[in-house]
Tab-separated table of N, CA and C in Angstrom:
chain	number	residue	atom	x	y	z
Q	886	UNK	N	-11.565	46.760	32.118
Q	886	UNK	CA	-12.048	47.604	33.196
Q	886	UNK	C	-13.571	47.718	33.092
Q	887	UNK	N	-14.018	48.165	33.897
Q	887	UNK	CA	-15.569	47.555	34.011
Q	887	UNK	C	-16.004	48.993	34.142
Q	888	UNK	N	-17.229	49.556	33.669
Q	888	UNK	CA	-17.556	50.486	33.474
Q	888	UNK	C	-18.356	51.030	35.205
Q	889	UNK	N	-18.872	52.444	35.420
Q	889	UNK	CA	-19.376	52.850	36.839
Q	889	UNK	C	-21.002	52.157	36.636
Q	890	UNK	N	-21.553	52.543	35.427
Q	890	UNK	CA	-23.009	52.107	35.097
Q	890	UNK	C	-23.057	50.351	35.376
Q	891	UNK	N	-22.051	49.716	34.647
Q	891	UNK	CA	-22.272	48.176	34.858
Q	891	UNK	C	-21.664	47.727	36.439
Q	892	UNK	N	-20.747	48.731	36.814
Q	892	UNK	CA	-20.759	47.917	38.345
Q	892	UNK	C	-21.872	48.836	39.646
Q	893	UNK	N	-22.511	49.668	39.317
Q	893	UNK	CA	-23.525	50.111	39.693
Q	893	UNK	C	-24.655	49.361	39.690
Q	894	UNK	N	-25.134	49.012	38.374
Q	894	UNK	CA	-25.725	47.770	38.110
Q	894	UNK	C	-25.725	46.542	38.890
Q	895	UNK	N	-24.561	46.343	39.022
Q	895	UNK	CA	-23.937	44.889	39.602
Q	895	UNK	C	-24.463	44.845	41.043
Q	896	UNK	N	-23.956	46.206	41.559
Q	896	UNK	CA	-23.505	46.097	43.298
Q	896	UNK	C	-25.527	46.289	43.463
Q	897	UNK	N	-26.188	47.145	42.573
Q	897	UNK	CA	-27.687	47.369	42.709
Q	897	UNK	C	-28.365	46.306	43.114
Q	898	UNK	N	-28.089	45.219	41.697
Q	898	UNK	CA	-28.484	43.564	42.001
Q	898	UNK	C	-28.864	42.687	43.253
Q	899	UNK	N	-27.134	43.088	43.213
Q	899	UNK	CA	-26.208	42.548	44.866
Q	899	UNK	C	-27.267	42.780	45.789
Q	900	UNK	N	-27.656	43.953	45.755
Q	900	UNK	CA	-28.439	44.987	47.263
Q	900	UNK	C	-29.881	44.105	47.285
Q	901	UNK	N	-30.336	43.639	45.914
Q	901	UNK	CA	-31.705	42.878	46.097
Q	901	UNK	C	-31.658	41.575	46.627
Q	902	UNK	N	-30.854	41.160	46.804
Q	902	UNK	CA	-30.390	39.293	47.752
Q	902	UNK	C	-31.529	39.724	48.848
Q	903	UNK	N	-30.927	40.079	49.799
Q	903	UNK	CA	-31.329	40.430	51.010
Q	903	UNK	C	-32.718	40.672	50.964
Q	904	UNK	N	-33.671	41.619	50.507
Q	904	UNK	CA	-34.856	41.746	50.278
Q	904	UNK	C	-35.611	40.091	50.036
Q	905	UNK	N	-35.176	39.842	48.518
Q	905	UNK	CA	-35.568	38.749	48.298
Q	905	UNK	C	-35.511	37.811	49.307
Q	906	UNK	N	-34.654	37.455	49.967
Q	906	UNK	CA	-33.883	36.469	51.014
Q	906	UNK	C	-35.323	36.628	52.086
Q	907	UNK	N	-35.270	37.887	52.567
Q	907	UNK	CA	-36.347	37.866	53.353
Q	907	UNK	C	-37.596	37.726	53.036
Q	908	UNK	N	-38.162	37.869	52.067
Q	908	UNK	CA	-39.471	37.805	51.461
Q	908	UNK	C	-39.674	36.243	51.319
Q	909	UNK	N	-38.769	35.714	50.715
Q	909	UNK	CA	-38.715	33.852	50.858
Q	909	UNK	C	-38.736	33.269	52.082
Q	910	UNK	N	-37.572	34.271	52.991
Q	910	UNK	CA	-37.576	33.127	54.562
Q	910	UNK	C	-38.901	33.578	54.974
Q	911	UNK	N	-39.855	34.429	55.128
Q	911	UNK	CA	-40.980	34.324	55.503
Q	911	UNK	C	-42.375	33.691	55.524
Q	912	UNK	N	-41.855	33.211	54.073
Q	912	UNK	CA	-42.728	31.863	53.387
Q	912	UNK	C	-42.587	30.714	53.512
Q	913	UNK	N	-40.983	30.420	53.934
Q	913	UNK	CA	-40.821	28.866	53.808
Q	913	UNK	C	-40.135	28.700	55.208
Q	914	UNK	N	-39.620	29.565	56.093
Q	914	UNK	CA	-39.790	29.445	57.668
Q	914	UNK	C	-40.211	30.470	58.428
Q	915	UNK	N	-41.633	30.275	58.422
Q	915	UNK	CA	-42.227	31.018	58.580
Q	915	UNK	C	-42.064	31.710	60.872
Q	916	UNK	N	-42.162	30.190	61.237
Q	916	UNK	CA	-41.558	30.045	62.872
Q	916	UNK	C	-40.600	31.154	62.974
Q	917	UNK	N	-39.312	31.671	62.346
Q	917	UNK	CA	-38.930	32.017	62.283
Q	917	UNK	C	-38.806	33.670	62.174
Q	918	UNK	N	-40.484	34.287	61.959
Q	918	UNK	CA	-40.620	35.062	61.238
Q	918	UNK	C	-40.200	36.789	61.875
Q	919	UNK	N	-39.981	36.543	63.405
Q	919	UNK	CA	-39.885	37.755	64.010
Q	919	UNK	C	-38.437	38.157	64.142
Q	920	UNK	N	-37.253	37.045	63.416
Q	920	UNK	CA	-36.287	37.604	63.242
Q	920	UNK	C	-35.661	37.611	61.914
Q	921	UNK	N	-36.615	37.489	61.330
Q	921	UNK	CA	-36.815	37.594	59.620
Q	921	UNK	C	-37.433	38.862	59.375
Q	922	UNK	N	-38.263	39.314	60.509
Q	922	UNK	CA	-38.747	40.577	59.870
Q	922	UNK	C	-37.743	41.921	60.112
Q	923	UNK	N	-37.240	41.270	61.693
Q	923	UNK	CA	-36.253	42.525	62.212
Q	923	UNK	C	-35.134	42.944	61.439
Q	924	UNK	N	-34.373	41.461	60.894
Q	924	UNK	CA	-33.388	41.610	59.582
Q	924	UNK	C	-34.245	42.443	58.527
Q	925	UNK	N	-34.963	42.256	57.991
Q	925	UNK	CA	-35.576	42.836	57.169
Q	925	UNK	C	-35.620	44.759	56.794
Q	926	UNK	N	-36.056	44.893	58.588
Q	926	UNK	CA	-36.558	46.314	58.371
Q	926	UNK	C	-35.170	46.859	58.456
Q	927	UNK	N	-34.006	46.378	59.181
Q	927	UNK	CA	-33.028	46.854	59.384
Q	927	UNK	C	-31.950	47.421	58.621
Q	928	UNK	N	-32.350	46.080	57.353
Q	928	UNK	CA	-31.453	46.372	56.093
Q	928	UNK	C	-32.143	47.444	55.283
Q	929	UNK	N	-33.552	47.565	55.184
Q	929	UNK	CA	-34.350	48.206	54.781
Q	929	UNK	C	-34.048	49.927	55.211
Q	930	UNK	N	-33.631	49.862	56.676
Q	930	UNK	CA	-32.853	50.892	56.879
Q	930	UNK	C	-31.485	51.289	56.759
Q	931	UNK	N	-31.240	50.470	56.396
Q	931	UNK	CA	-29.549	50.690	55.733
Q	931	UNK	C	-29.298	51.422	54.561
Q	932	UNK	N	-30.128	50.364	53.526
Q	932	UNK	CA	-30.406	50.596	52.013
Q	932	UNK	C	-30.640	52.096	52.090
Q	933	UNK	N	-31.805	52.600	53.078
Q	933	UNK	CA	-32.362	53.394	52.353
Q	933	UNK	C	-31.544	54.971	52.889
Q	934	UNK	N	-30.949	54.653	54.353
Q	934	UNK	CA	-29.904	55.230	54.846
Q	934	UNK	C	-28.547	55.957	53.434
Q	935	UNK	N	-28.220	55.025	53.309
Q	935	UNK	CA	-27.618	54.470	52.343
Q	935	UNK	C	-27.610	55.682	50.707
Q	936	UNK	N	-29.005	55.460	50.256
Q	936	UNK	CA	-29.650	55.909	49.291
Q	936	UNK	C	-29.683	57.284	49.923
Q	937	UNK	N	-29.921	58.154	50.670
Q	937	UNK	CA	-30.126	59.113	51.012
Q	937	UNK	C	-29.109	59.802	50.841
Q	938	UNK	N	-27.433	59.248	51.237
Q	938	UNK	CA	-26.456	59.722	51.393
Q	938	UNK	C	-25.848	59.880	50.323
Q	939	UNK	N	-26.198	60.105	48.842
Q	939	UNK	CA	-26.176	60.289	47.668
Q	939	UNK	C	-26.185	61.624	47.486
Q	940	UNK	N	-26.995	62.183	48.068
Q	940	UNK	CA	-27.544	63.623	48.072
Q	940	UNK	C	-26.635	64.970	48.365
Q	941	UNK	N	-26.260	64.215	49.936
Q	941	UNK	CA	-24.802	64.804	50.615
Q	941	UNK	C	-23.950	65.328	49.803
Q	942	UNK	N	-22.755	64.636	48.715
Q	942	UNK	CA	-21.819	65.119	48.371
Q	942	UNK	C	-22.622	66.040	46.794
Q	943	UNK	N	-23.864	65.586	46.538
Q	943	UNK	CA	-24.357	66.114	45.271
Q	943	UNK	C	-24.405	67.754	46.138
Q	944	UNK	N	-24.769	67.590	47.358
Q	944	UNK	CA	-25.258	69.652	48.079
Q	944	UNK	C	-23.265	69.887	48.223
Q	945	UNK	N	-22.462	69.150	48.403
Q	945	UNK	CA	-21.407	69.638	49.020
Q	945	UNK	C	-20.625	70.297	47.270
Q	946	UNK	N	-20.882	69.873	46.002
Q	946	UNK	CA	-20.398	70.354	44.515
Q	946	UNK	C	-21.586	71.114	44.604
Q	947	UNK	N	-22.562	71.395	44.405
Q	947	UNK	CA	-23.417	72.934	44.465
Q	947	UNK	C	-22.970	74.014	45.111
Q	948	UNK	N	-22.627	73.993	46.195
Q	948	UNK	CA	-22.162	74.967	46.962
Q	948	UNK	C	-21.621	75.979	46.109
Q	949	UNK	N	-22.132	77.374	46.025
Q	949	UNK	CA	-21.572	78.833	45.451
Q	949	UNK	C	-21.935	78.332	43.778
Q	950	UNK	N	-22.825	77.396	43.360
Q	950	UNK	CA	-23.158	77.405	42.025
Q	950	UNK	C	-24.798	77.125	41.687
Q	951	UNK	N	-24.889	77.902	40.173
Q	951	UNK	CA	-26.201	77.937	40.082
Q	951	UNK	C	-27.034	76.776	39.274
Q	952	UNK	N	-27.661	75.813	40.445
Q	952	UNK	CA	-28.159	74.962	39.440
Q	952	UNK	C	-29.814	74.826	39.772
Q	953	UNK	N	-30.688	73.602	39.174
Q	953	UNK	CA	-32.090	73.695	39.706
Q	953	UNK	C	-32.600	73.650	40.812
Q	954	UNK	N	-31.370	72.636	41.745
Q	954	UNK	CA	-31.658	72.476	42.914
Q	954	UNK	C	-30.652	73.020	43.875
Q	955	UNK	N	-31.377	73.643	45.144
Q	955	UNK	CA	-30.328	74.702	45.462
Q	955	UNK	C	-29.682	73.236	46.762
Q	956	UNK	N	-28.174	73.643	47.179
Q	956	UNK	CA	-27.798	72.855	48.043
Q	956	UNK	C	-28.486	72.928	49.284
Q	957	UNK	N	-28.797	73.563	49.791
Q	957	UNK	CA	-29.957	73.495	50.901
Q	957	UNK	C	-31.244	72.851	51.010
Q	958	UNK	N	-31.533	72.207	49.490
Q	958	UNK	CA	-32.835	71.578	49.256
Q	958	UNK	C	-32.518	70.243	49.511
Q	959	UNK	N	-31.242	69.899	48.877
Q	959	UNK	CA	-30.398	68.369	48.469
Q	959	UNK	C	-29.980	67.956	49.609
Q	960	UNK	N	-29.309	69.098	50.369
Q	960	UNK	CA	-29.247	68.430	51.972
Q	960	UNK	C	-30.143	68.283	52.959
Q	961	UNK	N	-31.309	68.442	52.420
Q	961	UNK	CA	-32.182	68.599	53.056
Q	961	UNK	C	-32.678	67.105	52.920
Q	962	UNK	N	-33.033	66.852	51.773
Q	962	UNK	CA	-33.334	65.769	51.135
Q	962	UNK	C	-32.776	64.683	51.742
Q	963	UNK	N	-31.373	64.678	51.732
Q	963	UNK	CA	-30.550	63.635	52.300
Q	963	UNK	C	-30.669	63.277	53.869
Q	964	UNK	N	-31.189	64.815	54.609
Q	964	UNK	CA	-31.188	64.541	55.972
Q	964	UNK	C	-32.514	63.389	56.036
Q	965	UNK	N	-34.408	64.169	55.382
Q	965	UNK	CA	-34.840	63.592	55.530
Q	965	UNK	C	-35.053	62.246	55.366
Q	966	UNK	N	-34.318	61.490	54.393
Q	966	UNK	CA	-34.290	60.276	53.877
Q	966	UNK	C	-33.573	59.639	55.148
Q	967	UNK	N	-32.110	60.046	55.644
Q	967	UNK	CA	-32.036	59.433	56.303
Q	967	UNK	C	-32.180	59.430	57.620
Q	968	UNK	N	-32.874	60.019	58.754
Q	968	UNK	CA	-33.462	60.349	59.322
Q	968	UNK	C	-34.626	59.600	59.205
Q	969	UNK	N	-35.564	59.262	58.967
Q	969	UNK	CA	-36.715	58.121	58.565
Q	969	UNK	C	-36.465	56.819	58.600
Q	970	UNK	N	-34.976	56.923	57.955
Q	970	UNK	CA	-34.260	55.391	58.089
Q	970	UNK	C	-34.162	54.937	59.529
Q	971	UNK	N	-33.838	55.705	60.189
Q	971	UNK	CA	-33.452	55.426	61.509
Q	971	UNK	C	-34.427	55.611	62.671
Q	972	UNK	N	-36.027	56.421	62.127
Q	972	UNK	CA	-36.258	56.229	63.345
Q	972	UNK	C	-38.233	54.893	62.550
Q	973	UNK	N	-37.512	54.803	61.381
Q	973	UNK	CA	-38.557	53.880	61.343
Q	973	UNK	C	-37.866	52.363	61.885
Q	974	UNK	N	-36.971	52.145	62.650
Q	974	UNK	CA	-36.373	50.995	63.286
Q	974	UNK	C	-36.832	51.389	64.608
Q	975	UNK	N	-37.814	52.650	65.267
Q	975	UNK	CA	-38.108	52.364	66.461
Q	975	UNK	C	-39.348	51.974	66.732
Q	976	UNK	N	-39.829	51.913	65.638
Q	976	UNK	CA	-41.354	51.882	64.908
Q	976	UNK	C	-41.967	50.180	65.138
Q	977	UNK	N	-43.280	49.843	65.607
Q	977	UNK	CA	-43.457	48.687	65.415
Q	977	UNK	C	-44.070	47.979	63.966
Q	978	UNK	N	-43.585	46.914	64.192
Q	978	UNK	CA	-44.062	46.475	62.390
Q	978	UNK	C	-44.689	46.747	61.792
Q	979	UNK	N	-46.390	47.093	62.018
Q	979	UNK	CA	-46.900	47.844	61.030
Q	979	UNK	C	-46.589	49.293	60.670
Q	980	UNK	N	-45.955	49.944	61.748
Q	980	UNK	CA	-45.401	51.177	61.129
Q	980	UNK	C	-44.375	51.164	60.224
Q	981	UNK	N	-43.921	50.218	60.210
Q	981	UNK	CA	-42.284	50.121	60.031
Q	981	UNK	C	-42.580	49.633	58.281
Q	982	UNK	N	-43.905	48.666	57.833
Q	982	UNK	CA	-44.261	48.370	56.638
Q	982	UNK	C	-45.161	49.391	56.267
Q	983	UNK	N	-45.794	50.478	57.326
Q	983	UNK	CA	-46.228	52.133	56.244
Q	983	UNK	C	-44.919	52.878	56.035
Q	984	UNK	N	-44.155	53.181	57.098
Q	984	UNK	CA	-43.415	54.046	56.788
Q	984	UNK	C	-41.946	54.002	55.510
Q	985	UNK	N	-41.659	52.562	55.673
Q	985	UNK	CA	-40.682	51.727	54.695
Q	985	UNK	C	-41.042	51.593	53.163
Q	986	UNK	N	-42.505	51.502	52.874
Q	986	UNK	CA	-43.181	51.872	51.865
Q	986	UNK	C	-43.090	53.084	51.187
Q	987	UNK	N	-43.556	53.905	52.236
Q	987	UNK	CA	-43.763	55.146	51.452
Q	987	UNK	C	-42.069	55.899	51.481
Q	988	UNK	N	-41.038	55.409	52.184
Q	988	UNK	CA	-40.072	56.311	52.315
Q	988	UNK	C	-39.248	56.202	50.646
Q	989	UNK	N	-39.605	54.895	50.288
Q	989	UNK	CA	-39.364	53.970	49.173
Q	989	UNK	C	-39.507	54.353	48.002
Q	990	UNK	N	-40.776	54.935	47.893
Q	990	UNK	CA	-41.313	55.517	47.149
Q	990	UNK	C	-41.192	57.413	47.068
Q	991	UNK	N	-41.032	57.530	47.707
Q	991	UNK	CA	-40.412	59.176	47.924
Q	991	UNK	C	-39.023	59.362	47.346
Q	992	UNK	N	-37.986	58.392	47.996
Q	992	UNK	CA	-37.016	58.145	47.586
Q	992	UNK	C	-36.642	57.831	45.751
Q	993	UNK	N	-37.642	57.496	45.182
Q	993	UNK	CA	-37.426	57.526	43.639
Q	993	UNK	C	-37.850	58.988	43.589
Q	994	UNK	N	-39.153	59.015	44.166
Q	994	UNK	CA	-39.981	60.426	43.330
Q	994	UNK	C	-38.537	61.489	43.132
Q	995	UNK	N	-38.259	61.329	44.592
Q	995	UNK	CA	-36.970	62.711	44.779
Q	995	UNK	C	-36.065	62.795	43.769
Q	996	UNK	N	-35.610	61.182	43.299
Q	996	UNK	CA	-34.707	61.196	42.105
Q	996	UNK	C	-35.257	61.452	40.876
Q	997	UNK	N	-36.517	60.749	40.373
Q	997	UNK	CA	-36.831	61.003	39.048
Q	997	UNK	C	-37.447	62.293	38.994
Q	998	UNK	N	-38.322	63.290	39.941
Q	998	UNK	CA	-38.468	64.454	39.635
Q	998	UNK	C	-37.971	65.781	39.901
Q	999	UNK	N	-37.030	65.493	41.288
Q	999	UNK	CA	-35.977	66.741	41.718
Q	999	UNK	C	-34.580	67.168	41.213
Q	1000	UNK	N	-34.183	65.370	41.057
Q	1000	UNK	CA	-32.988	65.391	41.076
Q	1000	UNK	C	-32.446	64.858	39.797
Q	1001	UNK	N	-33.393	64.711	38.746
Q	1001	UNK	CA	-33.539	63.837	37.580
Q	1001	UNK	C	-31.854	64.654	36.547
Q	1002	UNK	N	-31.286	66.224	36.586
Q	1002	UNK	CA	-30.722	66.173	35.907
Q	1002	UNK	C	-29.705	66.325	36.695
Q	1003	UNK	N	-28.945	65.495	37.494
Q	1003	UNK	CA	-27.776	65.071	37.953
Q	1003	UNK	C	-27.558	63.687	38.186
Q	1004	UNK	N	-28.263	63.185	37.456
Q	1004	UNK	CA	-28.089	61.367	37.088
Q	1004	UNK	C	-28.029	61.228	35.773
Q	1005	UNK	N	-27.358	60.408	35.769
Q	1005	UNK	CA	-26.878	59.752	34.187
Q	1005	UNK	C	-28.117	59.157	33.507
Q	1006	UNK	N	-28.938	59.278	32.604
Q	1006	UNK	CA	-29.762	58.269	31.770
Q	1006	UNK	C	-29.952	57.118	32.382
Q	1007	UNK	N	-28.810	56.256	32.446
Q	1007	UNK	CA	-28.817	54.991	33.473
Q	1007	UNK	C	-29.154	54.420	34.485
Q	1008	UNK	N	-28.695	55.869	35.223
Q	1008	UNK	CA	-29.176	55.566	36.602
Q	1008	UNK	C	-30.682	55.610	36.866
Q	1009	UNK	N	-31.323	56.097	36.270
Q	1009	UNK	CA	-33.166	56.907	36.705
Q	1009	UNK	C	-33.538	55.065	36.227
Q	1010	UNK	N	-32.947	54.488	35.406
Q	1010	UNK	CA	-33.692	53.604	34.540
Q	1010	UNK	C	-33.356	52.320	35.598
Q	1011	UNK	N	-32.249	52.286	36.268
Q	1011	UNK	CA	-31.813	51.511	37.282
Q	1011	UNK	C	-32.515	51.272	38.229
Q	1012	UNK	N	-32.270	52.781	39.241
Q	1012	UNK	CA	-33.238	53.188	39.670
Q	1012	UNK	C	-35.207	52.834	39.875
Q	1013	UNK	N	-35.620	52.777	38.340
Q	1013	UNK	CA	-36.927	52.381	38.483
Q	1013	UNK	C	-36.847	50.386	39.211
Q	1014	UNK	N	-35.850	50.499	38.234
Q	1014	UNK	CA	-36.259	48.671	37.976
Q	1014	UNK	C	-35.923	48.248	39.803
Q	1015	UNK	N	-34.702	48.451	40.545
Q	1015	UNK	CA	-34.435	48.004	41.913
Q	1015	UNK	C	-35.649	48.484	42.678
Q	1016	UNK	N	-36.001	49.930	42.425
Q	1016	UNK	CA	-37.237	50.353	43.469
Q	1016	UNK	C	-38.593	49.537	43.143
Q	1017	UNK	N	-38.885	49.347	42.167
Q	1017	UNK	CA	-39.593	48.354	41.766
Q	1017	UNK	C	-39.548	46.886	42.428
Q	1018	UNK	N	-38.789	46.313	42.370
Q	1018	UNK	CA	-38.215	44.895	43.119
Q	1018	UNK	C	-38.015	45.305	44.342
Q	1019	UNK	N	-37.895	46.229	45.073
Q	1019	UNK	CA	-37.809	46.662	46.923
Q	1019	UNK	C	-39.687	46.623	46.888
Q	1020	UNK	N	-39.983	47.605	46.118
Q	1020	UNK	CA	-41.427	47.995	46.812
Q	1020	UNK	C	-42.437	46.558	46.744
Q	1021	UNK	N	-41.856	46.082	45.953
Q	1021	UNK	CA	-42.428	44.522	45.580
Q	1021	UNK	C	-42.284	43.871	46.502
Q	1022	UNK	N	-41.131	43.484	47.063
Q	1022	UNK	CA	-40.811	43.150	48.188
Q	1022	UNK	C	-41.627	43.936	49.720
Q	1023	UNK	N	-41.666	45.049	49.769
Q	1023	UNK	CA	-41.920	45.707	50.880
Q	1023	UNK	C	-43.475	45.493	50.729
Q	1024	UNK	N	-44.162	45.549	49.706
Q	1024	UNK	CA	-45.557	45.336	49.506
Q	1024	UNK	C	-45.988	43.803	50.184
Q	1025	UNK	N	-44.969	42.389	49.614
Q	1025	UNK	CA	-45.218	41.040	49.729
Q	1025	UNK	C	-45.208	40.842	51.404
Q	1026	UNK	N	-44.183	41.934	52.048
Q	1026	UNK	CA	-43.536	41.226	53.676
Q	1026	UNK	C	-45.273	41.967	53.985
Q	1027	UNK	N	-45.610	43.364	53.959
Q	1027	UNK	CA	-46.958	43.929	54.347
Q	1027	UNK	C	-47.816	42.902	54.532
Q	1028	UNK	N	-48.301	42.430	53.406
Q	1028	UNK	CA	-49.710	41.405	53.362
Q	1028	UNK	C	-49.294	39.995	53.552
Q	1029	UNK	N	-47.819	39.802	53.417
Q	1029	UNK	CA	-47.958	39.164	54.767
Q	1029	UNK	C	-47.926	38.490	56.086
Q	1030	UNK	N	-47.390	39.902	56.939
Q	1030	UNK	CA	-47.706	40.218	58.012
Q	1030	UNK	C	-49.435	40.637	58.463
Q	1031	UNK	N	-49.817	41.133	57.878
Q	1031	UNK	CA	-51.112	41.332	57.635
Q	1031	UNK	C	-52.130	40.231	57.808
Q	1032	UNK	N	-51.616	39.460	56.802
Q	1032	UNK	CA	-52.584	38.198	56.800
Q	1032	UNK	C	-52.364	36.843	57.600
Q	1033	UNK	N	-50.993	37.351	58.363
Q	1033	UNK	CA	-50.991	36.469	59.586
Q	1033	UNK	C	-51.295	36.963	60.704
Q	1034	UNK	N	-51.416	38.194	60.773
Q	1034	UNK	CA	-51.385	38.895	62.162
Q	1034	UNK	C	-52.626	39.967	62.285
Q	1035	UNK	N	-53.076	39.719	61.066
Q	1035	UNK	CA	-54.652	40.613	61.193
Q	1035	UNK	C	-54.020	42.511	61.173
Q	1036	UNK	N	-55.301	43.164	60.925
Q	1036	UNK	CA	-54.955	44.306	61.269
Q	1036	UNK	C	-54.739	45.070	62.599
């Protein structure tokens, strides 16, 4: 039987194809690139959709108990995360590579400094390494779009 940490791990991995996938098709078909980027931001809003909805059932076990973070903060959290997801898909590309960035990056902060003691050891450390390889990614599609399309 396979442990929650190693198939957490696993399915985490899994989730970086796609990123990667797009960061390559942009380099090597490049013609291609305006439905390479749309895949891109889309999954980008999934993921992070996705990631947000973590939060949800963490406010729905708080409820009537006393912990650091009150459930009204956590659902809060979860709304804004995903909420951003969805309306940075109405956003045009350069918004869509500020706002995808920074949501990215919020999205750890929230875990490693709000929410840090309702994750396992594992996860925060997981956590760094995938957000790391997204923002890498989200940084590479930026510059370049950037450096094909000017500011």
């Amino acid at each position: 039987m396979i442990s929650v940490a190693r198939l957490a791990i696993l399915v985490g991995i899994a989730g970086l194809i796609p990123f990667l996938i797009g960061v390559a098709g942009l380099f090597l078909v490049p013609q291609h690139s305006v439905t390479i980027l749309s895949w891109f931001y889309l999954y980008s809003a999934g993921i992070l959709a996705f990631m947000a909805g973590i939060y949800w059932p963490i406010a729905m076990q708080l409820d009537n108990c006393s912990y650091p973070q009150s459930p009204l903060v956590t659902m809060l959290l979860s709304q804004v995360f995903f909420v951003t997801a969805g309306l940075g898909l109405l956003l045009a590309t350069p918004g869509q590579i500020v706002l995808y960035t920074i949501a990215y990056i919020g999205l750890y902060i929230a875990d490693a400094k709000w929410m840090r003691l309702y994750w396992p050891a594992w996860y925060l450390k997981m956590r760094l390494v995938l957000t790391s390889v997204v923002m890498a990614c989200q940084v590479t599609v930026g510059v370049w779009y950037f450096m094909i399309h000017g500011a």
